[in-house]
CSV table of C-alpha atoms and ligand atoms in Angstrom, one decimal:
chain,number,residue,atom,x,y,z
A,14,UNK,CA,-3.1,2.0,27.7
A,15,UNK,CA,-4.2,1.2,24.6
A,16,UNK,CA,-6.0,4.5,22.9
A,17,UNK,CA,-7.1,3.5,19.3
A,18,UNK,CA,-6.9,1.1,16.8
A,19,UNK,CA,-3.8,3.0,14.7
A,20,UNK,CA,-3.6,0.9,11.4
A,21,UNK,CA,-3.9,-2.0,9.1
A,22,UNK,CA,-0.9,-3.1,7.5
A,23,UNK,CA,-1.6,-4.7,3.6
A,24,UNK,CA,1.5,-6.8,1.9
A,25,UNK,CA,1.6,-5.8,-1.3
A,26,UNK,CA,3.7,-6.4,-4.7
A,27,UNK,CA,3.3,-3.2,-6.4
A,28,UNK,CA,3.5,-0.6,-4.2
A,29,UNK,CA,2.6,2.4,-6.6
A,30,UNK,CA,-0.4,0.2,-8.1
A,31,UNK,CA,-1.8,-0.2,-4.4
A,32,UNK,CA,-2.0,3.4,-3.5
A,33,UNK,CA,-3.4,4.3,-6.7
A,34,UNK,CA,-6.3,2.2,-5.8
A,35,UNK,CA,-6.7,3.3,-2.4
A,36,UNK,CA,-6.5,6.9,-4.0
A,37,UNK,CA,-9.1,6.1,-7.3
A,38,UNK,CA,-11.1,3.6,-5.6
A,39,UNK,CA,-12.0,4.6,-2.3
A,40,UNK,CA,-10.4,8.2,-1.9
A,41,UNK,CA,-7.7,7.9,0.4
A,42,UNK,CA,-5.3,10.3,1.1
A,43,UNK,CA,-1.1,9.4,1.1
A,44,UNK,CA,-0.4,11.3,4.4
A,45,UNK,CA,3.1,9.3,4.7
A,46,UNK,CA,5.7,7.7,3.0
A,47,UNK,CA,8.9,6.0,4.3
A,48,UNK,CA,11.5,3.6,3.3
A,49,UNK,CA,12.2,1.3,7.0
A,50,UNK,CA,15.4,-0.5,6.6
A,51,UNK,CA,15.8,-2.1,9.6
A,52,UNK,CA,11.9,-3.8,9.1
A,53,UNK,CA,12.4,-4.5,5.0
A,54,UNK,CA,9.9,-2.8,3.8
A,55,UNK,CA,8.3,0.8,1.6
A,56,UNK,CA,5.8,2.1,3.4
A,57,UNK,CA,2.8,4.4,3.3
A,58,UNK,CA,-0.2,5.9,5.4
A,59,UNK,CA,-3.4,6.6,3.8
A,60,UNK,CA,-6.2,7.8,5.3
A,61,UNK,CA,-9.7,8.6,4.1
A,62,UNK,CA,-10.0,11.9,2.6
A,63,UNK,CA,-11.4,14.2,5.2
A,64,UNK,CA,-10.6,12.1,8.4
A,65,UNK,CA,-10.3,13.4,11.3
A,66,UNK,CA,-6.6,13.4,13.1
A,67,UNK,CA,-5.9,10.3,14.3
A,68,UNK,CA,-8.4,8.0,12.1
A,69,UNK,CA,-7.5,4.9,11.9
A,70,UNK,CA,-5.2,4.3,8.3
A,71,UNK,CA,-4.2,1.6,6.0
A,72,UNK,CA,-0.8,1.1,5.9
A,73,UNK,CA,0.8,-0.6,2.6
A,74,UNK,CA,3.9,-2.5,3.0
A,75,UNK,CA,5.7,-3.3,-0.4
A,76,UNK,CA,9.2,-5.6,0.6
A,77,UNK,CA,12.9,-4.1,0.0
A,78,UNK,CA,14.0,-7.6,-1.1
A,79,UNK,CA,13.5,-11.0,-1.5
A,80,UNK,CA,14.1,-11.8,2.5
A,81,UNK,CA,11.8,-9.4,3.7
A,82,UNK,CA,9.0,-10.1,6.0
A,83,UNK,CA,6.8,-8.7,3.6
A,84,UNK,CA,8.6,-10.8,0.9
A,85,UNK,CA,7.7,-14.4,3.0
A,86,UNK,CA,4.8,-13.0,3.6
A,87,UNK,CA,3.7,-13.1,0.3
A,88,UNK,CA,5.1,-16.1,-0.9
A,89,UNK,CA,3.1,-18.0,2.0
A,90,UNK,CA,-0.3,-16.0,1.7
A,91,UNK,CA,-0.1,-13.9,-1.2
A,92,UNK,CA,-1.0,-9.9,-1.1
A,93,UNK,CA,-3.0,-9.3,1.8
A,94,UNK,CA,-4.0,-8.3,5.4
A,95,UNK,CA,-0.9,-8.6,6.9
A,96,UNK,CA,-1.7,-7.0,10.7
A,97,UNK,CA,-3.1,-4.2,12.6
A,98,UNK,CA,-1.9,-2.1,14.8
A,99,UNK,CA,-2.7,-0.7,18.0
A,100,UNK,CA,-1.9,2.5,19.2
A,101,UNK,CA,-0.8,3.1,23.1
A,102,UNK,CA,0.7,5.8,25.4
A,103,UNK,CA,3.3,3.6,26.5
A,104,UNK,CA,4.9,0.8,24.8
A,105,UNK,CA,7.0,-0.1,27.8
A,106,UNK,CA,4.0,-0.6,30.3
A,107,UNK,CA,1.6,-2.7,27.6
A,108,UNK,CA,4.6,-4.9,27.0
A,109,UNK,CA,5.0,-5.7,31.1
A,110,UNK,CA,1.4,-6.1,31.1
A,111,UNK,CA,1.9,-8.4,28.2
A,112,UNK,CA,4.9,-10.4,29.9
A,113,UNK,CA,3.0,-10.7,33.1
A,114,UNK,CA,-0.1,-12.7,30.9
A,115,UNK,CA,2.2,-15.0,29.2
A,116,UNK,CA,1.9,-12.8,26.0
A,117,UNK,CA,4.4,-13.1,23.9
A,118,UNK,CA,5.8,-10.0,21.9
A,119,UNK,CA,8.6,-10.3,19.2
A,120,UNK,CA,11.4,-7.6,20.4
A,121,UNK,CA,13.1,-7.6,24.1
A,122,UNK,CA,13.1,-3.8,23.2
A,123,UNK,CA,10.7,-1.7,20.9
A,124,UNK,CA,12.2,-0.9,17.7
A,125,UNK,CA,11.5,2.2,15.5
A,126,UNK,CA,8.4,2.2,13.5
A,127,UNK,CA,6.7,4.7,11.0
A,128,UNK,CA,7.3,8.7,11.9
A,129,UNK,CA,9.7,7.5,14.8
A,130,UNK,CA,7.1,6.3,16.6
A,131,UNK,CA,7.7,2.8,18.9
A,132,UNK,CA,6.8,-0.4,18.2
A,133,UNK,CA,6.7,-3.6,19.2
A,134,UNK,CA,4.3,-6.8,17.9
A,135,UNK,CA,2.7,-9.7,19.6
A,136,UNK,CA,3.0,-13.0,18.1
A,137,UNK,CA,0.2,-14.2,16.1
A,138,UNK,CA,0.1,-17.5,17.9
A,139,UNK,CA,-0.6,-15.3,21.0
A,140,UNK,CA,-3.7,-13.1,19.5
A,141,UNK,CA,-6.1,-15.2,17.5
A,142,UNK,CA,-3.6,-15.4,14.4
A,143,UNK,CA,-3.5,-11.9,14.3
A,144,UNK,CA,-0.2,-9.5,14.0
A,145,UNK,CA,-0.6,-7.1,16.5
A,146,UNK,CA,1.5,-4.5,16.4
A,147,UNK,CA,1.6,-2.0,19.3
A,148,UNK,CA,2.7,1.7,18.0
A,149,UNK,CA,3.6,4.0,20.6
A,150,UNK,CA,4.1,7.4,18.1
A,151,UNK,CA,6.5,9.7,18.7
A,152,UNK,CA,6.5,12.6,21.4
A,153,UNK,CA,3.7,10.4,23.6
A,154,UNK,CA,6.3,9.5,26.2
B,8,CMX,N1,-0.4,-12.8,10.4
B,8,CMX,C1,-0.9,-14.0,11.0
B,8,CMX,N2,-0.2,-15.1,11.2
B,8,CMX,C2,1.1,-15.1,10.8
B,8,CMX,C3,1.7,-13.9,10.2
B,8,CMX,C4,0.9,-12.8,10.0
B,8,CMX,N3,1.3,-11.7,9.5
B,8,CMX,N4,2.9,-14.2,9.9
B,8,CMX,C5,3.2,-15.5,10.3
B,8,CMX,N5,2.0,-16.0,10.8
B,8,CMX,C6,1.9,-17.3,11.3
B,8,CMX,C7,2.3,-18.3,10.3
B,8,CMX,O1,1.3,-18.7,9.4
B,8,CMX,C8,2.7,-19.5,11.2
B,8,CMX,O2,1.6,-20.3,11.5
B,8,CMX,P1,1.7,-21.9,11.3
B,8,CMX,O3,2.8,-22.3,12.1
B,8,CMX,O4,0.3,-22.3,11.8
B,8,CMX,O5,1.9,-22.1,9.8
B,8,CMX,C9,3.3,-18.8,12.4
B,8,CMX,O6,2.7,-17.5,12.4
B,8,CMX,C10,4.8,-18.7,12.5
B,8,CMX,O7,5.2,-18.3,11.3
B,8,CMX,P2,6.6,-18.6,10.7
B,8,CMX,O8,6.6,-18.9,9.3
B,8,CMX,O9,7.3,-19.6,11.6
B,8,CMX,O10,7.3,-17.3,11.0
B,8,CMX,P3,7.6,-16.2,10.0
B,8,CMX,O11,9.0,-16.3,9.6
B,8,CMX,O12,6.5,-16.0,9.0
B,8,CMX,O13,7.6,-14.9,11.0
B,8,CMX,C11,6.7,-13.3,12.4
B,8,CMX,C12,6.4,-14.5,11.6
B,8,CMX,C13,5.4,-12.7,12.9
B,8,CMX,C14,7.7,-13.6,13.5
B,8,CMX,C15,7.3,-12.2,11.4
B,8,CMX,O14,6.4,-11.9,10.4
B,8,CMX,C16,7.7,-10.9,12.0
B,8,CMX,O15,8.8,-10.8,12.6
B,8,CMX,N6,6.8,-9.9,12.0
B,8,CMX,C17,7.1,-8.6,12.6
B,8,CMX,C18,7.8,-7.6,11.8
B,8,CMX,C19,7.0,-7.2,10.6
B,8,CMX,O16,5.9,-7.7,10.3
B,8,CMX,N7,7.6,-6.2,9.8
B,8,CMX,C20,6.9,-5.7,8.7
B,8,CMX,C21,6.0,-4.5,9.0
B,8,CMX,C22,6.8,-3.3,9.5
B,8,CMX,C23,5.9,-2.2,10.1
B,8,CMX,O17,4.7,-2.5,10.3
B,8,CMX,O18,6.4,-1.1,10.3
């Protein structure tokens, strides 16, 4: 069910200063940028220059406002690793499979994510203190 591992997602500050250093630093590629309302944040996909289709990416998170999630984030951490992500085929079957191991996961329902893709996240109390997102990208289902 679970096909890849789809992203890291980095809190940052300064957005424009971040993907400038992915790009001058390591070479990375902005492949897509979107402004997610509902989740508080500006986001972007980078990938590696030259990666194949469906590399794994880093995503940068920069908050809308002060009460984003990205926001708290960095107020309690600083800038950062702020989750990764996990792409599957289909969001609803990994969350039964989830709810049947005791596992929680944030949402009752997945909520829309970057491209219109799915997603959902498990708590970090529930994997290792990780945010694990689960990214079901659009047109799989
Ligand atoms: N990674 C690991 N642990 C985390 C964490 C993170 N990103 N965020 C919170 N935690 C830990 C906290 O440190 C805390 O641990 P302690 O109790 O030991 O101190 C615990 O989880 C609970 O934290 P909290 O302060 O009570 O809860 P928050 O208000 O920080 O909310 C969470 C945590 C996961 C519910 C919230 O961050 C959330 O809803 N995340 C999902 C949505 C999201 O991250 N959106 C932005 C990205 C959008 C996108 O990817 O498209």
């Amino acid at each position: 069910l679970v096909t890849a591992v789809d992203h890291v997602g980095i809190a940052v500050s300064d957005f424009d200063a971040a993907t400038t250093w992915y790009r001058d630093a390591l070479g990375f590629d902005n492949v897509h940028e979107e402004i997610n309302e509902e989740q508080g944040v500006r986001e972007a996909m980078l990938a590696p220059a030259g990666a194949p289709d469906g590399s794994a990416m880093v995503q940068i998170l920069a908050p809308l406002s002060d009460t984003s999630t990205i926001a708290k984030f960095i107020d309690k951490n600083g800038p950062g690793l702020q989750q990764m992500a996990v792409r599957v085929t289909d969001i609803d079957a990994v969350m039964a499979h989830l709810a049947a191991h005791d596992i929680r996961v944030l949402y009752p329902e997945p909520k829309k994510g970057t491209a219109h893709s799915r997603i959902n996240f498990v708590h970090p109390k529930d994997a290792g203190g990780v945010l694990l997102e689960l990214v079901e990208p659009a047109g799989t289902h």
